[in-house]
């Protein structure tokens, strides 16, 4: 279930492009919610300015090991710096936005 949603014409080195990796475990309920939630958050708040790679740790365990994944679902913000990690189903939009560094004051 390795799926990649890349923004056409943008490279990993483009300034300001959010590079995100979401580690999941197959089609578990938490994984499905995490995928749906992070896609919705990205489309609403980062539209046209992100790359999201969805990695099933059962299909690609070497990627999970390489990124020291200890719990899933886990999202890693690779860029822009600093790298951030968020565990859970990404249902708390404000928490996710804070983790991405783009929280809006309520």
PDB file of N, CA and C in Angstrom:
ATOM      1  N   UNK A   1       0.822  -1.192   0.000  1.00  0.00           N
ATOM      2  CA  UNK A   1       0.000   0.000   0.000  1.00  0.00           C
ATOM      3  C   UNK A   1       0.862   1.250   0.000  1.00  0.00           C
ATOM      4  N   UNK A   2       2.066   1.134  -0.514  1.00  0.00           N
ATOM      5  CA  UNK A   2       2.915   2.311  -0.623  1.00  0.00           C
ATOM      6  C   UNK A   2       2.322   3.201  -1.696  1.00  0.00           C
ATOM      7  N   UNK A   3       1.871   4.343  -1.292  1.00  0.00           N
ATOM      8  CA  UNK A   3       1.195   5.275  -2.177  1.00  0.00           C
ATOM      9  C   UNK A   3       1.898   6.609  -2.063  1.00  0.00           C
ATOM     10  N   UNK A   4       2.058   7.294  -3.170  1.00  0.00           N
ATOM     11  CA  UNK A   4       2.709   8.590  -3.093  1.00  0.00           C
ATOM     12  C   UNK A   4       1.849   9.620  -3.794  1.00  0.00           C
ATOM     13  N   UNK A   5       1.609  10.738  -3.105  1.00  0.00           N
ATOM     14  CA  UNK A   5       0.824  11.834  -3.654  1.00  0.00           C
ATOM     15  C   UNK A   5       1.770  13.003  -3.792  1.00  0.00           C
ATOM     16  N   UNK A   6       2.343  13.159  -4.982  1.00  0.00           N
ATOM     17  CA  UNK A   6       3.319  14.207  -5.178  1.00  0.00           C
ATOM     18  C   UNK A   6       2.710  15.362  -5.945  1.00  0.00           C
ATOM     19  N   UNK A   7       3.198  16.537  -5.651  1.00  0.00           N
ATOM     20  CA  UNK A   7       2.780  17.735  -6.351  1.00  0.00           C
ATOM     21  C   UNK A   7       3.594  17.816  -7.634  1.00  0.00           C
ATOM     22  N   UNK A   8       2.924  17.894  -8.760  1.00  0.00           N
ATOM     23  CA  UNK A   8       3.603  17.909 -10.049  1.00  0.00           C
ATOM     24  C   UNK A   8       4.521  19.112 -10.178  1.00  0.00           C
ATOM     25  N   UNK A   9       5.730  18.859 -10.693  1.00  0.00           N
ATOM     26  CA  UNK A   9       6.654  19.943 -10.974  1.00  0.00           C
ATOM     27  C   UNK A   9       7.439  20.444  -9.782  1.00  0.00           C
ATOM     28  N   UNK A  10       7.287  19.840  -8.618  1.00  0.00           N
ATOM     29  CA  UNK A  10       8.024  20.303  -7.447  1.00  0.00           C
ATOM     30  C   UNK A  10       9.028  19.239  -7.042  1.00  0.00           C
ATOM     31  N   UNK A  11      10.228  19.674  -6.674  1.00  0.00           N
ATOM     32  CA  UNK A  11      11.231  18.730  -6.203  1.00  0.00           C
ATOM     33  C   UNK A  11      11.337  18.803  -4.696  1.00  0.00           C
ATOM     34  N   UNK A  12      12.012  17.806  -4.108  1.00  0.00           N
ATOM     35  CA  UNK A  12      12.174  17.752  -2.662  1.00  0.00           C
ATOM     36  C   UNK A  12      12.919  18.965  -2.122  1.00  0.00           C
ATOM     37  N   UNK A  13      13.693  19.620  -2.965  1.00  0.00           N
ATOM     38  CA  UNK A  13      14.509  20.729  -2.488  1.00  0.00           C
ATOM     39  C   UNK A  13      13.834  22.084  -2.634  1.00  0.00           C
ATOM     40  N   UNK A  14      12.643  22.133  -3.217  1.00  0.00           N
ATOM     41  CA  UNK A  14      11.939  23.408  -3.349  1.00  0.00           C
ATOM     42  C   UNK A  14      11.654  23.976  -1.966  1.00  0.00           C
ATOM     43  N   UNK A  15      11.979  25.253  -1.780  1.00  0.00           N
ATOM     44  CA  UNK A  15      11.783  25.901  -0.481  1.00  0.00           C
ATOM     45  C   UNK A  15      10.311  25.911  -0.108  1.00  0.00           C
ATOM     46  N   UNK A  16      10.027  25.544   1.134  1.00  0.00           N
ATOM     47  CA  UNK A  16       8.675  25.631   1.651  1.00  0.00           C
ATOM     48  C   UNK A  16       7.777  24.458   1.346  1.00  0.00           C
ATOM     49  N   UNK A  17       8.212  23.502   0.547  1.00  0.00           N
ATOM     50  CA  UNK A  17       7.386  22.336   0.254  1.00  0.00           C
ATOM     51  C   UNK A  17       7.447  21.397   1.454  1.00  0.00           C
ATOM     52  N   UNK A  18       6.278  21.014   1.959  1.00  0.00           N
ATOM     53  CA  UNK A  18       6.213  20.100   3.089  1.00  0.00           C
ATOM     54  C   UNK A  18       6.385  18.680   2.574  1.00  0.00           C
ATOM     55  N   UNK A  19       7.377  17.977   3.088  1.00  0.00           N
ATOM     56  CA  UNK A  19       7.624  16.594   2.718  1.00  0.00           C
ATOM     57  C   UNK A  19       7.237  15.743   3.917  1.00  0.00           C
ATOM     58  N   UNK A  20       6.208  14.924   3.729  1.00  0.00           N
ATOM     59  CA  UNK A  20       5.617  14.162   4.822  1.00  0.00           C
ATOM     60  C   UNK A  20       5.647  12.675   4.512  1.00  0.00           C
ATOM     61  N   UNK A  21       5.946  11.886   5.530  1.00  0.00           N
ATOM     62  CA  UNK A  21       5.887  10.428   5.434  1.00  0.00           C
ATOM     63  C   UNK A  21       4.917   9.938   6.484  1.00  0.00           C
ATOM     64  N   UNK A  22       3.922   9.176   6.059  1.00  0.00           N
ATOM     65  CA  UNK A  22       2.952   8.597   6.980  1.00  0.00           C
ATOM     66  C   UNK A  22       3.138   7.085   6.985  1.00  0.00           C
ATOM     67  N   UNK A  23       3.528   6.558   8.135  1.00  0.00           N
ATOM     68  CA  UNK A  23       3.711   5.122   8.300  1.00  0.00           C
ATOM     69  C   UNK A  23       2.435   4.530   8.879  1.00  0.00           C
ATOM     70  N   UNK A  24       1.945   3.465   8.234  1.00  0.00           N
ATOM     71  CA  UNK A  24       0.693   2.823   8.652  1.00  0.00           C
ATOM     72  C   UNK A  24       0.889   1.309   8.708  1.00  0.00           C
ATOM     73  N   UNK A  25      -0.130   0.618   9.243  1.00  0.00           N
ATOM     74  CA  UNK A  25      -0.124  -0.851   9.259  1.00  0.00           C
ATOM     75  C   UNK A  25      -1.319  -1.358   8.465  1.00  0.00           C
ATOM     76  N   UNK A  26      -1.146  -1.510   7.177  1.00  0.00           N
ATOM     77  CA  UNK A  26      -2.191  -2.058   6.318  1.00  0.00           C
ATOM     78  C   UNK A  26      -3.477  -1.268   6.367  1.00  0.00           C
ATOM     79  N   UNK A  27      -4.587  -1.999   6.398  1.00  0.00           N
ATOM     80  CA  UNK A  27      -5.908  -1.364   6.351  1.00  0.00           C
ATOM     81  C   UNK A  27      -6.578  -1.358   7.723  1.00  0.00           C
ATOM     82  N   UNK A  28      -5.790  -1.196   8.776  1.00  0.00           N
ATOM     83  CA  UNK A  28      -6.374  -1.132  10.121  1.00  0.00           C
ATOM     84  C   UNK A  28      -7.217   0.138  10.244  1.00  0.00           C
ATOM     85  N   UNK A  29      -8.210   0.136  11.128  1.00  0.00           N
ATOM     86  CA  UNK A  29      -9.051   1.334  11.290  1.00  0.00           C
ATOM     87  C   UNK A  29      -8.247   2.601  11.603  1.00  0.00           C
ATOM     88  N   UNK A  30      -7.250   2.506  12.491  1.00  0.00           N
ATOM     89  CA  UNK A  30      -6.421   3.676  12.810  1.00  0.00           C
ATOM     90  C   UNK A  30      -5.654   4.161  11.590  1.00  0.00           C
ATOM     91  N   UNK A  31      -5.127   3.232  10.805  1.00  0.00           N
ATOM     92  CA  UNK A  31      -4.378   3.603   9.609  1.00  0.00           C
ATOM     93  C   UNK A  31      -5.271   4.295   8.591  1.00  0.00           C
ATOM     94  N   UNK A  32      -6.457   3.745   8.375  1.00  0.00           N
ATOM     95  CA  UNK A  32      -7.396   4.343   7.418  1.00  0.00           C
ATOM     96  C   UNK A  32      -7.772   5.756   7.857  1.00  0.00           C
ATOM     97  N   UNK A  33      -8.076   5.927   9.144  1.00  0.00           N
ATOM     98  CA  UNK A  33      -8.405   7.264   9.657  1.00  0.00           C
ATOM     99  C   UNK A  33      -7.234   8.218   9.489  1.00  0.00           C
ATOM    100  N   UNK A  34      -6.024   7.755   9.792  1.00  0.00           N
ATOM    101  CA  UNK A  34      -4.847   8.614   9.675  1.00  0.00           C
ATOM    102  C   UNK A  34      -4.658   9.086   8.240  1.00  0.00           C
ATOM    103  N   UNK A  35      -4.805   8.181   7.279  1.00  0.00           N
ATOM    104  CA  UNK A  35      -4.658   8.546   5.863  1.00  0.00           C
ATOM    105  C   UNK A  35      -5.718   9.567   5.471  1.00  0.00           C
ATOM    106  N   UNK A  36      -6.973   9.296   5.804  1.00  0.00           N
ATOM    107  CA  UNK A  36      -8.056  10.221   5.457  1.00  0.00           C
ATOM    108  C   UNK A  36      -7.843  11.581   6.109  1.00  0.00           C
ATOM    109  N   UNK A  37      -7.490  11.586   7.391  1.00  0.00           N
ATOM    110  CA  UNK A  37      -7.326  12.850   8.114  1.00  0.00           C
ATOM    111  C   UNK A  37      -6.163  13.670   7.584  1.00  0.00           C
ATOM    112  N   UNK A  38      -5.005  13.040   7.361  1.00  0.00           N
ATOM    113  CA  UNK A  38      -3.850  13.825   6.925  1.00  0.00           C
ATOM    114  C   UNK A  38      -4.047  14.329   5.497  1.00  0.00           C
ATOM    115  N   UNK A  39      -4.695  13.546   4.648  1.00  0.00           N
ATOM    116  CA  UNK A  39      -4.977  14.030   3.290  1.00  0.00           C
ATOM    117  C   UNK A  39      -5.899  15.245   3.338  1.00  0.00           C
ATOM    118  N   UNK A  40      -6.925  15.203   4.174  1.00  0.00           N
ATOM    119  CA  UNK A  40      -7.851  16.336   4.291  1.00  0.00           C
ATOM    120  C   UNK A  40      -7.141  17.568   4.838  1.00  0.00           C
ATOM    121  N   UNK A  41      -6.310  17.395   5.854  1.00  0.00           N
ATOM    122  CA  UNK A  41      -5.570  18.525   6.434  1.00  0.00           C
ATOM    123  C   UNK A  41      -4.626  19.120   5.397  1.00  0.00           C
ATOM    124  N   UNK A  42      -3.909  18.272   4.684  1.00  0.00           N
ATOM    125  CA  UNK A  42      -2.969  18.764   3.671  1.00  0.00           C
ATOM    126  C   UNK A  42      -3.690  19.518   2.563  1.00  0.00           C
ATOM    127  N   UNK A  43      -4.797  18.975   2.084  1.00  0.00           N
ATOM    128  CA  UNK A  43      -5.531  19.655   1.011  1.00  0.00           C
ATOM    129  C   UNK A  43      -6.088  20.995   1.472  1.00  0.00           C
ATOM    130  N   UNK A  44      -6.537  21.064   2.705  1.00  0.00           N
ATOM    131  CA  UNK A  44      -7.109  22.314   3.204  1.00  0.00           C
ATOM    132  C   UNK A  44      -6.050  23.355   3.545  1.00  0.00           C
ATOM    133  N   UNK A  45      -4.937  22.941   4.122  1.00  0.00           N
ATOM    134  CA  UNK A  45      -3.968  23.899   4.650  1.00  0.00           C
ATOM    135  C   UNK A  45      -2.663  23.983   3.862  1.00  0.00           C
ATOM    136  N   UNK A  46      -2.359  22.985   3.036  1.00  0.00           N
ATOM    137  CA  UNK A  46      -1.092  22.971   2.298  1.00  0.00           C
ATOM    138  C   UNK A  46      -1.288  22.758   0.803  1.00  0.00           C
ATOM    139  N   UNK A  47      -2.490  22.933   0.311  1.00  0.00           N
ATOM    140  CA  UNK A  47      -2.814  22.606  -1.082  1.00  0.00           C
ATOM    141  C   UNK A  47      -1.739  23.096  -2.046  1.00  0.00           C
ATOM    142  N   UNK A  48      -1.241  22.177  -2.863  1.00  0.00           N
ATOM    143  CA  UNK A  48      -0.240  22.515  -3.860  1.00  0.00           C
ATOM    144  C   UNK A  48       1.148  22.738  -3.295  1.00  0.00           C
ATOM    145  N   UNK A  49       1.351  22.442  -2.017  1.00  0.00           N
ATOM    146  CA  UNK A  49       2.630  22.747  -1.381  1.00  0.00           C
ATOM    147  C   UNK A  49       3.110  21.589  -0.503  1.00  0.00           C
ATOM    148  N   UNK A  50       2.797  20.361  -0.901  1.00  0.00           N
ATOM    149  CA  UNK A  50       3.223  19.226  -0.085  1.00  0.00           C
ATOM    150  C   UNK A  50       3.422  17.972  -0.925  1.00  0.00           C
ATOM    151  N   UNK A  51       4.209  17.061  -0.371  1.00  0.00           N
ATOM    152  CA  UNK A  51       4.364  15.713  -0.901  1.00  0.00           C
ATOM    153  C   UNK A  51       4.068  14.776   0.259  1.00  0.00           C
ATOM    154  N   UNK A  52       3.176  13.835   0.052  1.00  0.00           N
ATOM    155  CA  UNK A  52       2.799  12.882   1.088  1.00  0.00           C
ATOM    156  C   UNK A  52       3.104  11.478   0.598  1.00  0.00           C
ATOM    157  N   UNK A  53       3.946  10.785   1.341  1.00  0.00           N
ATOM    158  CA  UNK A  53       4.276   9.402   1.027  1.00  0.00           C
ATOM    159  C   UNK A  53       3.651   8.527   2.110  1.00  0.00           C
ATOM    160  N   UNK A  54       2.822   7.580   1.698  1.00  0.00           N
ATOM    161  CA  UNK A  54       2.158   6.681   2.632  1.00  0.00           C
ATOM    162  C   UNK A  54       2.862   5.330   2.549  1.00  0.00           C
ATOM    163  N   UNK A  55       3.376   4.876   3.695  1.00  0.00           N
ATOM    164  CA  UNK A  55       4.197   3.669   3.730  1.00  0.00           C
ATOM    165  C   UNK A  55       3.572   2.640   4.663  1.00  0.00           C
ATOM    166  N   UNK A  56       3.247   1.483   4.111  1.00  0.00           N
ATOM    167  CA  UNK A  56       2.748   0.364   4.907  1.00  0.00           C
ATOM    168  C   UNK A  56       3.971  -0.379   5.446  1.00  0.00           C
ATOM    169  N   UNK A  57       4.124  -0.401   6.768  1.00  0.00           N
ATOM    170  CA  UNK A  57       5.326  -0.998   7.354  1.00  0.00           C
ATOM    171  C   UNK A  57       5.387  -2.513   7.153  1.00  0.00           C
ATOM    172  N   UNK A  58       4.257  -3.147   6.839  1.00  0.00           N
ATOM    173  CA  UNK A  58       4.280  -4.584   6.553  1.00  0.00           C
ATOM    174  C   UNK A  58       4.868  -4.847   5.170  1.00  0.00           C
ATOM    175  N   UNK A  59       4.657  -3.927   4.243  1.00  0.00           N
ATOM    176  CA  UNK A  59       5.164  -4.096   2.882  1.00  0.00           C
ATOM    177  C   UNK A  59       6.566  -3.539   2.711  1.00  0.00           C
ATOM    178  N   UNK A  60       6.921  -2.522   3.508  1.00  0.00           N
ATOM    179  CA  UNK A  60       8.236  -1.892   3.380  1.00  0.00           C
ATOM    180  C   UNK A  60       8.873  -1.693   4.762  1.00  0.00           C
ATOM    181  N   UNK A  61       9.177  -2.788   5.458  1.00  0.00           N
ATOM    182  CA  UNK A  61       9.730  -2.668   6.810  1.00  0.00           C
ATOM    183  C   UNK A  61      11.080  -1.963   6.854  1.00  0.00           C
ATOM    184  N   UNK A  62      11.842  -2.032   5.770  1.00  0.00           N
ATOM    185  CA  UNK A  62      13.146  -1.377   5.751  1.00  0.00           C
ATOM    186  C   UNK A  62      13.012   0.139   5.871  1.00  0.00           C
ATOM    187  N   UNK A  63      11.947   0.720   5.323  1.00  0.00           N
ATOM    188  CA  UNK A  63      11.735   2.166   5.454  1.00  0.00           C
ATOM    189  C   UNK A  63      11.385   2.532   6.888  1.00  0.00           C
ATOM    190  N   UNK A  64      10.605   1.680   7.542  1.00  0.00           N
ATOM    191  CA  UNK A  64      10.257   1.918   8.945  1.00  0.00           C
ATOM    192  C   UNK A  64      11.506   1.850   9.817  1.00  0.00           C
ATOM    193  N   UNK A  65      12.363   0.875   9.560  1.00  0.00           N
ATOM    194  CA  UNK A  65      13.611   0.763  10.319  1.00  0.00           C
ATOM    195  C   UNK A  65      14.503   1.967  10.077  1.00  0.00           C
ATOM    196  N   UNK A  66      14.593   2.400   8.835  1.00  0.00           N
ATOM    197  CA  UNK A  66      15.448   3.535   8.487  1.00  0.00           C
ATOM    198  C   UNK A  66      15.020   4.831   9.153  1.00  0.00           C
ATOM    199  N   UNK A  67      13.717   4.960   9.425  1.00  0.00           N
ATOM    200  CA  UNK A  67      13.206   6.171  10.073  1.00  0.00           C
ATOM    201  C   UNK A  67      12.912   5.945  11.558  1.00  0.00           C
ATOM    202  N   UNK A  68      13.393   4.837  12.113  1.00  0.00           N
ATOM    203  CA  UNK A  68      13.217   4.539  13.545  1.00  0.00           C
ATOM    204  C   UNK A  68      11.760   4.622  13.987  1.00  0.00           C
ATOM    205  N   UNK A  69      10.887   3.989  13.236  1.00  0.00           N
ATOM    206  CA  UNK A  69       9.463   3.977  13.571  1.00  0.00           C
ATOM    207  C   UNK A  69       9.237   3.001  14.722  1.00  0.00           C
ATOM    208  N   UNK A  70       8.653   3.507  15.818  1.00  0.00           N
ATOM    209  CA  UNK A  70       8.400   2.661  16.985  1.00  0.00           C
ATOM    210  C   UNK A  70       6.914   2.513  17.284  1.00  0.00           C
ATOM    211  N   UNK A  71       6.077   3.306  16.634  1.00  0.00           N
ATOM    212  CA  UNK A  71       4.624   3.238  16.817  1.00  0.00           C
ATOM    213  C   UNK A  71       3.963   3.724  15.536  1.00  0.00           C
ATOM    214  N   UNK A  72       2.779   3.205  15.246  1.00  0.00           N
ATOM    215  CA  UNK A  72       2.037   3.641  14.066  1.00  0.00           C
ATOM    216  C   UNK A  72       0.570   3.816  14.421  1.00  0.00           C
ATOM    217  N   UNK A  73      -0.145   4.656  13.699  1.00  0.00           N
ATOM    218  CA  UNK A  73       0.316   5.505  12.614  1.00  0.00           C
ATOM    219  C   UNK A  73       1.290   6.576  13.124  1.00  0.00           C
ATOM    220  N   UNK A  74       2.284   6.865  12.298  1.00  0.00           N
ATOM    221  CA  UNK A  74       3.294   7.874  12.604  1.00  0.00           C
ATOM    222  C   UNK A  74       3.518   8.725  11.373  1.00  0.00           C
ATOM    223  N   UNK A  75       3.427  10.035  11.539  1.00  0.00           N
ATOM    224  CA  UNK A  75       3.758  10.944  10.449  1.00  0.00           C
ATOM    225  C   UNK A  75       5.049  11.654  10.796  1.00  0.00           C
ATOM    226  N   UNK A  76       5.954  11.692   9.831  1.00  0.00           N
ATOM    227  CA  UNK A  76       7.210  12.419   9.988  1.00  0.00           C
ATOM    228  C   UNK A  76       7.211  13.562   8.989  1.00  0.00           C
ATOM    229  N   UNK A  77       7.397  14.774   9.502  1.00  0.00           N
ATOM    230  CA  UNK A  77       7.580  15.939   8.632  1.00  0.00           C
ATOM    231  C   UNK A  77       9.074  16.035   8.374  1.00  0.00           C
ATOM    232  N   UNK A  78       9.493  15.704   7.161  1.00  0.00           N
ATOM    233  CA  UNK A  78      10.903  15.721   6.790  1.00  0.00           C
ATOM    234  C   UNK A  78      11.373  17.130   6.448  1.00  0.00           C
ATOM    235  N   UNK A  79      10.510  17.905   5.856  1.00  0.00           N
ATOM    236  CA  UNK A  79      10.856  19.275   5.471  1.00  0.00           C
ATOM    237  C   UNK A  79       9.583  20.089   5.503  1.00  0.00           C
ATOM    238  N   UNK A  80       9.652  21.386   5.719  1.00  0.00           N
ATOM    239  CA  UNK A  80      10.862  22.137   6.059  1.00  0.00           C
ATOM    240  C   UNK A  80      11.350  21.814   7.471  1.00  0.00           C
ATOM    241  N   UNK A  81      12.626  22.066   7.681  1.00  0.00           N
ATOM    242  CA  UNK A  81      13.274  21.811   8.960  1.00  0.00           C
ATOM    243  C   UNK A  81      12.594  22.610  10.055  1.00  0.00           C
ATOM    244  N   UNK A  82      12.497  22.182  11.295  1.00  0.00           N
ATOM    245  CA  UNK A  82      13.030  20.941  11.846  1.00  0.00           C
ATOM    246  C   UNK A  82      12.090  19.766  11.599  1.00  0.00           C
ATOM    247  N   UNK A  83      12.677  18.569  11.574  1.00  0.00           N
ATOM    248  CA  UNK A  83      11.878  17.356  11.442  1.00  0.00           C
ATOM    249  C   UNK A  83      10.990  17.212  12.667  1.00  0.00           C
ATOM    250  N   UNK A  84       9.749  16.804  12.432  1.00  0.00           N
ATOM    251  CA  UNK A  84       8.790  16.590  13.526  1.00  0.00           C
ATOM    252  C   UNK A  84       8.124  15.243  13.345  1.00  0.00           C
ATOM    253  N   UNK A  85       7.724  14.627  14.466  1.00  0.00           N
ATOM    254  CA  UNK A  85       7.036  13.335  14.453  1.00  0.00           C
ATOM    255  C   UNK A  85       5.728  13.452  15.210  1.00  0.00           C
ATOM    256  N   UNK A  86       4.680  12.861  14.642  1.00  0.00           N
ATOM    257  CA  UNK A  86       3.363  12.857  15.271  1.00  0.00           C
ATOM    258  C   UNK A  86       2.787  11.451  15.206  1.00  0.00           C
ATOM    259  N   UNK A  87       2.366  10.947  16.360  1.00  0.00           N
ATOM    260  CA  UNK A  87       1.794   9.605  16.449  1.00  0.00           C
ATOM    261  C   UNK A  87       0.286   9.728  16.641  1.00  0.00           C
ATOM    262  N   UNK A  88      -0.465   8.864  15.967  1.00  0.00           N
ATOM    263  CA  UNK A  88      -1.913   8.835  16.146  1.00  0.00           C
ATOM    264  C   UNK A  88      -2.638   8.892  14.822  1.00  0.00           C
ATOM    265  N   UNK A  89      -3.967   9.024  14.900  1.00  0.00           N
ATOM    266  CA  UNK A  89      -4.777   8.988  13.677  1.00  0.00           C
ATOM    267  C   UNK A  89      -4.956  10.364  13.029  1.00  0.00           C
ATOM    268  N   UNK A  90      -4.233  11.359  13.503  1.00  0.00           N
ATOM    269  CA  UNK A  90      -4.220  12.717  12.934  1.00  0.00           C
ATOM    270  C   UNK A  90      -5.595  13.368  12.985  1.00  0.00           C
ATOM    271  N   UNK A  91      -6.429  12.969  13.950  1.00  0.00           N
ATOM    272  CA  UNK A  91      -7.783  13.515  14.050  1.00  0.00           C
ATOM    273  C   UNK A  91      -7.829  14.871  14.744  1.00  0.00           C
ATOM    274  N   UNK A  92      -6.792  15.222  15.491  1.00  0.00           N
ATOM    275  CA  UNK A  92      -6.734  16.522  16.159  1.00  0.00           C
ATOM    276  C   UNK A  92      -6.055  17.511  15.215  1.00  0.00           C
ATOM    277  N   UNK A  93      -6.857  18.187  14.413  1.00  0.00           N
ATOM    278  CA  UNK A  93      -6.328  19.065  13.369  1.00  0.00           C
ATOM    279  C   UNK A  93      -5.388  20.120  13.930  1.00  0.00           C
ATOM    280  N   UNK A  94      -5.748  20.758  15.033  1.00  0.00           N
ATOM    281  CA  UNK A  94      -4.884  21.807  15.598  1.00  0.00           C
ATOM    282  C   UNK A  94      -3.539  21.247  16.040  1.00  0.00           C
ATOM    283  N   UNK A  95      -3.545  20.060  16.612  1.00  0.00           N
ATOM    284  CA  UNK A  95      -2.288  19.419  17.020  1.00  0.00           C
ATOM    285  C   UNK A  95      -1.416  19.123  15.801  1.00  0.00           C
ATOM    286  N   UNK A  96      -2.024  18.634  14.738  1.00  0.00           N
ATOM    287  CA  UNK A  96      -1.279  18.347  13.511  1.00  0.00           C
ATOM    288  C   UNK A  96      -0.718  19.638  12.927  1.00  0.00           C
ATOM    289  N   UNK A  97      -1.530  20.689  12.887  1.00  0.00           N
ATOM    290  CA  UNK A  97      -1.055  21.970  12.353  1.00  0.00           C
ATOM    291  C   UNK A  97       0.103  22.510  13.185  1.00  0.00           C
ATOM    292  N   UNK A  98       0.015  22.378  14.511  1.00  0.00           N
ATOM    293  CA  UNK A  98       1.138  22.806  15.366  1.00  0.00           C
ATOM    294  C   UNK A  98       2.384  21.991  15.040  1.00  0.00           C
ATOM    295  N   UNK A  99       2.206  20.699  14.860  1.00  0.00           N
ATOM    296  CA  UNK A  99       3.326  19.835  14.517  1.00  0.00           C
ATOM    297  C   UNK A  99       3.954  20.190  13.182  1.00  0.00           C
ATOM    298  N   UNK A 100       3.131  20.658  12.269  1.00  0.00           N
ATOM    299  CA  UNK A 100       3.636  21.091  10.964  1.00  0.00           C
ATOM    300  C   UNK A 100       4.232  22.492  11.022  1.00  0.00           C
ATOM    301  N   UNK A 101       3.981  23.187  12.137  1.00  0.00           N
ATOM    302  CA  UNK A 101       4.499  24.549  12.278  1.00  0.00           C
ATOM    303  C   UNK A 101       3.638  25.588  11.600  1.00  0.00           C
ATOM    304  N   UNK A 102       2.354  25.271  11.376  1.00  0.00           N
ATOM    305  CA  UNK A 102       1.469  26.232  10.702  1.00  0.00           C
ATOM    306  C   UNK A 102       0.171  26.441  11.467  1.00  0.00           C
ATOM    307  N   UNK A 103       0.212  26.266  12.776  1.00  0.00           N
ATOM    308  CA  UNK A 103      -1.004  26.418  13.591  1.00  0.00           C
ATOM    309  C   UNK A 103      -1.547  27.823  13.474  1.00  0.00           C
ATOM    310  N   UNK A 104      -2.866  27.898  13.387  1.00  0.00           N
ATOM    311  CA  UNK A 104      -3.556  29.185  13.353  1.00  0.00           C
ATOM    312  C   UNK A 104      -4.076  29.476  14.746  1.00  0.00           C
ATOM    313  N   UNK A 105      -3.917  30.692  15.200  1.00  0.00           N
ATOM    314  CA  UNK A 105      -4.432  31.057  16.522  1.00  0.00           C
ATOM    315  C   UNK A 105      -5.945  31.127  16.475  1.00  0.00           C
ATOM    316  N   UNK A 106      -6.582  30.500  17.455  1.00  0.00           N
ATOM    317  CA  UNK A 106      -8.050  30.490  17.504  1.00  0.00           C
ATOM    318  C   UNK A 106      -8.557  31.610  18.355  1.00  0.00           C
TER     319      UNK A 106
END
